[in-house]
PDB file of C-alpha atoms in Angstrom:
ATOM      1  CA  UNK N 114       8.801-199.738  72.756  1.00  0.00           C
ATOM      2  CA  UNK N 115       5.138-199.160  73.476  1.00  0.00           C
ATOM      3  CA  UNK N 116       3.839-202.151  71.559  1.00  0.00           C
ATOM      4  CA  UNK N 117       1.638-199.931  69.394  1.00  0.00           C
ATOM      5  CA  UNK N 118       2.199-200.892  65.781  1.00  0.00           C
ATOM      6  CA  UNK N 119      -0.058-198.338  64.104  1.00  0.00           C
ATOM      7  CA  UNK N 120       2.702-195.807  63.546  1.00  0.00           C
ATOM      8  CA  UNK N 121       5.485-198.293  62.822  1.00  0.00           C
ATOM      9  CA  UNK N 122       3.793-200.371  60.126  1.00  0.00           C
ATOM     10  CA  UNK N 123       3.470-197.667  57.463  1.00  0.00           C
ATOM     11  CA  UNK N 124       7.076-196.574  57.991  1.00  0.00           C
ATOM     12  CA  UNK N 125       8.427-200.117  57.782  1.00  0.00           C
ATOM     13  CA  UNK N 126       6.271-200.822  54.732  1.00  0.00           C
ATOM     14  CA  UNK N 127       7.670-197.716  53.009  1.00  0.00           C
ATOM     15  CA  UNK N 128      11.210-198.897  53.783  1.00  0.00           C
ATOM     16  CA  UNK N 129      10.457-202.230  52.135  1.00  0.00           C
ATOM     17  CA  UNK N 130       9.248-200.612  48.948  1.00  0.00           C
ATOM     18  CA  UNK N 131      11.984-198.052  48.452  1.00  0.00           C
ATOM     19  CA  UNK N 132      15.244-198.183  46.574  1.00  0.00           C
ATOM     20  CA  UNK N 133      17.122-197.978  49.845  1.00  0.00           C
ATOM     21  CA  UNK N 134      20.137-200.101  50.549  1.00  0.00           C
ATOM     22  CA  UNK N 135      19.193-203.759  50.702  1.00  0.00           C
ATOM     23  CA  UNK N 136      20.403-204.022  54.305  1.00  0.00           C
ATOM     24  CA  UNK N 137      17.889-201.389  55.363  1.00  0.00           C
ATOM     25  CA  UNK N 138      15.104-203.225  53.560  1.00  0.00           C
ATOM     26  CA  UNK N 139      16.137-206.483  55.243  1.00  0.00           C
ATOM     27  CA  UNK N 140      16.026-204.734  58.618  1.00  0.00           C
ATOM     28  CA  UNK N 141      12.505-203.509  57.866  1.00  0.00           C
ATOM     29  CA  UNK N 142      11.428-207.038  56.952  1.00  0.00           C
ATOM     30  CA  UNK N 143      12.969-208.446  60.140  1.00  0.00           C
ATOM     31  CA  UNK N 144      11.240-205.769  62.229  1.00  0.00           C
ATOM     32  CA  UNK N 145       7.898-206.620  60.648  1.00  0.00           C
ATOM     33  CA  UNK N 146       8.499-210.305  61.329  1.00  0.00           C
ATOM     34  CA  UNK N 147       9.225-209.485  64.967  1.00  0.00           C
ATOM     35  CA  UNK N 148       5.906-207.652  65.188  1.00  0.00           C
ATOM     36  CA  UNK N 149       4.199-210.850  64.033  1.00  0.00           C
ATOM     37  CA  UNK N 150       0.493-211.196  63.186  1.00  0.00           C
ATOM     38  CA  UNK N 151      -0.196-207.566  64.133  1.00  0.00           C
ATOM     39  CA  UNK N 152       1.699-206.697  60.918  1.00  0.00           C
ATOM     40  CA  UNK N 153      -0.438-208.941  58.688  1.00  0.00           C
ATOM     41  CA  UNK N 154      -1.638-205.927  56.695  1.00  0.00           C
ATOM     42  CA  UNK N 155       1.921-205.561  55.327  1.00  0.00           C
ATOM     43  CA  UNK N 156       2.031-209.123  53.951  1.00  0.00           C
ATOM     44  CA  UNK N 157       1.660-207.936  50.303  1.00  0.00           C
ATOM     45  CA  UNK N 158       4.811-205.804  50.636  1.00  0.00           C
ATOM     46  CA  UNK N 159       6.659-208.761  52.148  1.00  0.00           C
ATOM     47  CA  UNK N 160       5.510-210.999  49.286  1.00  0.00           C
ATOM     48  CA  UNK N 161       7.219-208.616  46.861  1.00  0.00           C
ATOM     49  CA  UNK N 162      10.500-209.292  48.704  1.00  0.00           C
ATOM     50  CA  UNK N 163      10.273-212.954  47.706  1.00  0.00           C
ATOM     51  CA  UNK N 164      11.292-212.083  44.159  1.00  0.00           C
ATOM     52  CA  UNK N 165      14.020-209.597  45.078  1.00  0.00           C
ATOM     53  CA  UNK N 166      17.373-209.951  43.398  1.00  0.00           C
ATOM     54  CA  UNK N 167      19.211-209.993  46.742  1.00  0.00           C
ATOM     55  CA  UNK N 168      19.171-213.447  48.368  1.00  0.00           C
ATOM     56  CA  UNK N 169      19.223-212.131  51.925  1.00  0.00           C
ATOM     57  CA  UNK N 170      16.246-209.864  51.266  1.00  0.00           C
ATOM     58  CA  UNK N 171      14.334-212.823  49.820  1.00  0.00           C
ATOM     59  CA  UNK N 172      15.165-214.910  52.908  1.00  0.00           C
ATOM     60  CA  UNK N 173      14.296-212.168  55.415  1.00  0.00           C
ATOM     61  CA  UNK N 174      11.133-211.388  53.472  1.00  0.00           C
ATOM     62  CA  UNK N 175      10.069-215.040  53.470  1.00  0.00           C
ATOM     63  CA  UNK N 176      10.694-215.422  57.185  1.00  0.00           C
ATOM     64  CA  UNK N 177       8.811-212.206  57.954  1.00  0.00           C
ATOM     65  CA  UNK N 178       5.944-213.211  55.679  1.00  0.00           C
ATOM     66  CA  UNK N 179       5.562-216.453  57.572  1.00  0.00           C
ATOM     67  CA  UNK N 180       5.791-214.674  60.925  1.00  0.00           C
ATOM     68  CA  UNK N 181       3.104-212.119  60.072  1.00  0.00           C
ATOM     69  CA  UNK N 182       0.739-214.263  57.996  1.00  0.00           C
ATOM     70  CA  UNK N 183       1.617-217.925  58.472  1.00  0.00           C
ATOM     71  CA  UNK N 184       1.907-218.261  54.679  1.00  0.00           C
ATOM     72  CA  UNK N 185       4.066-221.359  54.511  1.00  0.00           C
ATOM     73  CA  UNK N 186       3.153-222.056  50.903  1.00  0.00           C
ATOM     74  CA  UNK N 187       4.870-218.859  49.730  1.00  0.00           C
ATOM     75  CA  UNK N 188       7.666-218.721  52.317  1.00  0.00           C
ATOM     76  CA  UNK N 189       8.978-222.286  52.441  1.00  0.00           C
ATOM     77  CA  UNK N 190      10.113-222.613  48.790  1.00  0.00           C
ATOM     78  CA  UNK N 191      12.060-219.346  49.114  1.00  0.00           C
ATOM     79  CA  UNK N 192      13.679-220.515  52.342  1.00  0.00           C
ATOM     80  CA  UNK N 193      14.666-223.871  50.851  1.00  0.00           C
ATOM     81  CA  UNK N 194      16.090-222.186  47.754  1.00  0.00           C
ATOM     82  CA  UNK N 195      18.088-219.837  49.970  1.00  0.00           C
ATOM     83  CA  UNK N 196      19.367-222.816  51.979  1.00  0.00           C
ATOM     84  CA  UNK N 197      20.766-224.359  48.793  1.00  0.00           C
ATOM     85  CA  UNK N 198      21.968-221.120  47.208  1.00  0.00           C
ATOM     86  CA  UNK N 199      24.107-219.869  50.092  1.00  0.00           C
ATOM     87  CA  UNK N 200      25.207-222.025  53.002  1.00  0.00           C
ATOM     88  CA  UNK N 201      25.562-218.930  55.201  1.00  0.00           C
ATOM     89  CA  UNK N 202      21.763-218.524  55.236  1.00  0.00           C
ATOM     90  CA  UNK N 203      21.264-221.880  56.916  1.00  0.00           C
ATOM     91  CA  UNK N 204      21.420-220.846  60.559  1.00  0.00           C
ATOM     92  CA  UNK N 205      18.944-218.019  60.023  1.00  0.00           C
ATOM     93  CA  UNK N 206      16.622-220.258  57.990  1.00  0.00           C
ATOM     94  CA  UNK N 207      16.870-223.089  60.524  1.00  0.00           C
ATOM     95  CA  UNK N 208      15.683-220.659  63.210  1.00  0.00           C
ATOM     96  CA  UNK N 209      12.556-220.034  61.194  1.00  0.00           C
ATOM     97  CA  UNK N 210      12.015-223.726  60.387  1.00  0.00           C
ATOM     98  CA  UNK N 211      12.228-224.544  64.088  1.00  0.00           C
ATOM     99  CA  UNK N 212       9.542-221.923  64.769  1.00  0.00           C
ATOM    100  CA  UNK N 213       7.344-223.250  61.960  1.00  0.00           C
ATOM    101  CA  UNK N 214       7.084-226.734  63.402  1.00  0.00           C
ATOM    102  CA  UNK N 215       4.870-229.048  61.355  1.00  0.00           C
ATOM    103  CA  UNK N 216       4.266-226.302  58.802  1.00  0.00           C
ATOM    104  CA  UNK N 217       7.903-226.807  57.732  1.00  0.00           C
ATOM    105  CA  UNK N 218       7.439-230.508  57.013  1.00  0.00           C
ATOM    106  CA  UNK N 219       8.515-229.913  53.415  1.00  0.00           C
ATOM    107  CA  UNK N 220      11.962-229.039  54.756  1.00  0.00           C
ATOM    108  CA  UNK N 221      12.424-232.344  56.563  1.00  0.00           C
ATOM    109  CA  UNK N 222      14.622-233.954  53.856  1.00  0.00           C
ATOM    110  CA  UNK N 223      16.922-230.899  53.774  1.00  0.00           C
ATOM    111  CA  UNK N 224      17.213-230.893  57.555  1.00  0.00           C
ATOM    112  CA  UNK N 225      17.952-234.608  57.722  1.00  0.00           C
ATOM    113  CA  UNK N 226      20.588-234.235  55.003  1.00  0.00           C
ATOM    114  CA  UNK N 227      22.236-231.426  56.972  1.00  0.00           C
ATOM    115  CA  UNK N 228      22.297-233.501  60.150  1.00  0.00           C
ATOM    116  CA  UNK N 229      23.801-236.483  58.305  1.00  0.00           C
ATOM    117  CA  UNK N 230      26.547-234.448  56.618  1.00  0.00           C
ATOM    118  CA  UNK N 231      30.058-235.315  57.823  1.00  0.00           C
ATOM    119  CA  UNK N 232      31.673-232.238  56.336  1.00  0.00           C
ATOM    120  CA  UNK N 233      30.023-229.238  57.877  1.00  0.00           C
ATOM    121  CA  UNK N 234      28.244-226.427  56.047  1.00  0.00           C
ATOM    122  CA  UNK N 235      30.731-223.685  56.881  1.00  0.00           C
ATOM    123  CA  UNK N 236      34.036-225.490  56.382  1.00  0.00           C
ATOM    124  CA  UNK N 237      36.605-223.553  54.393  1.00  0.00           C
ATOM    125  CA  UNK N 238      39.586-225.389  52.916  1.00  0.00           C
ATOM    126  CA  UNK N 239      42.691-224.420  54.871  1.00  0.00           C
ATOM    127  CA  UNK N 240      40.785-222.250  57.342  1.00  0.00           C
ATOM    128  CA  UNK N 241      39.451-222.530  60.833  1.00  0.00           C
ATOM    129  CA  UNK N 242      37.682-220.407  63.406  1.00  0.00           C
ATOM    130  CA  UNK N 243      36.025-220.933  66.762  1.00  0.00           C
ATOM    131  CA  UNK N 244      33.168-218.808  65.448  1.00  0.00           C
ATOM    132  CA  UNK N 245      32.565-221.384  62.717  1.00  0.00           C
ATOM    133  CA  UNK N 246      32.228-224.136  65.303  1.00  0.00           C
ATOM    134  CA  UNK N 247      29.688-222.144  67.338  1.00  0.00           C
ATOM    135  CA  UNK N 248      27.664-221.316  64.236  1.00  0.00           C
ATOM    136  CA  UNK N 249      27.695-224.924  63.125  1.00  0.00           C
ATOM    137  CA  UNK N 250      26.651-226.189  66.547  1.00  0.00           C
ATOM    138  CA  UNK N 251      23.823-223.647  66.512  1.00  0.00           C
ATOM    139  CA  UNK N 252      22.732-224.906  63.090  1.00  0.00           C
ATOM    140  CA  UNK N 253      22.723-228.522  64.245  1.00  0.00           C
ATOM    141  CA  UNK N 254      20.791-227.627  67.407  1.00  0.00           C
ATOM    142  CA  UNK N 255      18.194-225.721  65.396  1.00  0.00           C
ATOM    143  CA  UNK N 256      17.863-228.564  62.880  1.00  0.00           C
ATOM    144  CA  UNK N 257      17.249-231.033  65.697  1.00  0.00           C
ATOM    145  CA  UNK N 258      14.738-228.668  67.283  1.00  0.00           C
ATOM    146  CA  UNK N 259      12.899-228.267  63.972  1.00  0.00           C
ATOM    147  CA  UNK N 260      12.623-232.042  63.527  1.00  0.00           C
ATOM    148  CA  UNK N 261      11.531-232.561  67.120  1.00  0.00           C
ATOM    149  CA  UNK N 262       8.862-229.891  66.797  1.00  0.00           C
ATOM    150  CA  UNK N 263       7.626-231.350  63.502  1.00  0.00           C
ATOM    151  CA  UNK N 264       7.310-234.776  65.081  1.00  0.00           C
ATOM    152  CA  UNK N 265       5.848-233.570  68.402  1.00  0.00           C
ATOM    153  CA  UNK N 266       3.287-231.148  66.993  1.00  0.00           C
ATOM    154  CA  UNK N 267       2.291-233.170  63.902  1.00  0.00           C
TER     155      UNK N 267
END
């Protein structure tokens, strides 16, 4: 609330390193990512998330690591693996790729493949939902934004 990170960083770092529920650890990673470069001192704790057993913690940790340190080399492979491992991570990962701009150039083939796909990422045989359509449209919009930013800022 005040913008002072000095008190928040040690608490969030402790939450990352505990045996707490994975959801709480993911929330800590997301909060650190939202703080951005002011949380760069916590990058080592975020790097440990990249090898977590839980996919969502790996993805949130990778996004946060990039947001606090700009470490694309460590974050991008984890994000791309998450993209392939679980289609439900794609919207969240695409948000990060769009922010990364040219730094996410290694993701260009994956993004182009997603945009070219006729059968959408969240289709379920025999099912339908308006929520699925909104999520898919969001994914496509983010993929287009990521490509545009890569091309514009390269």
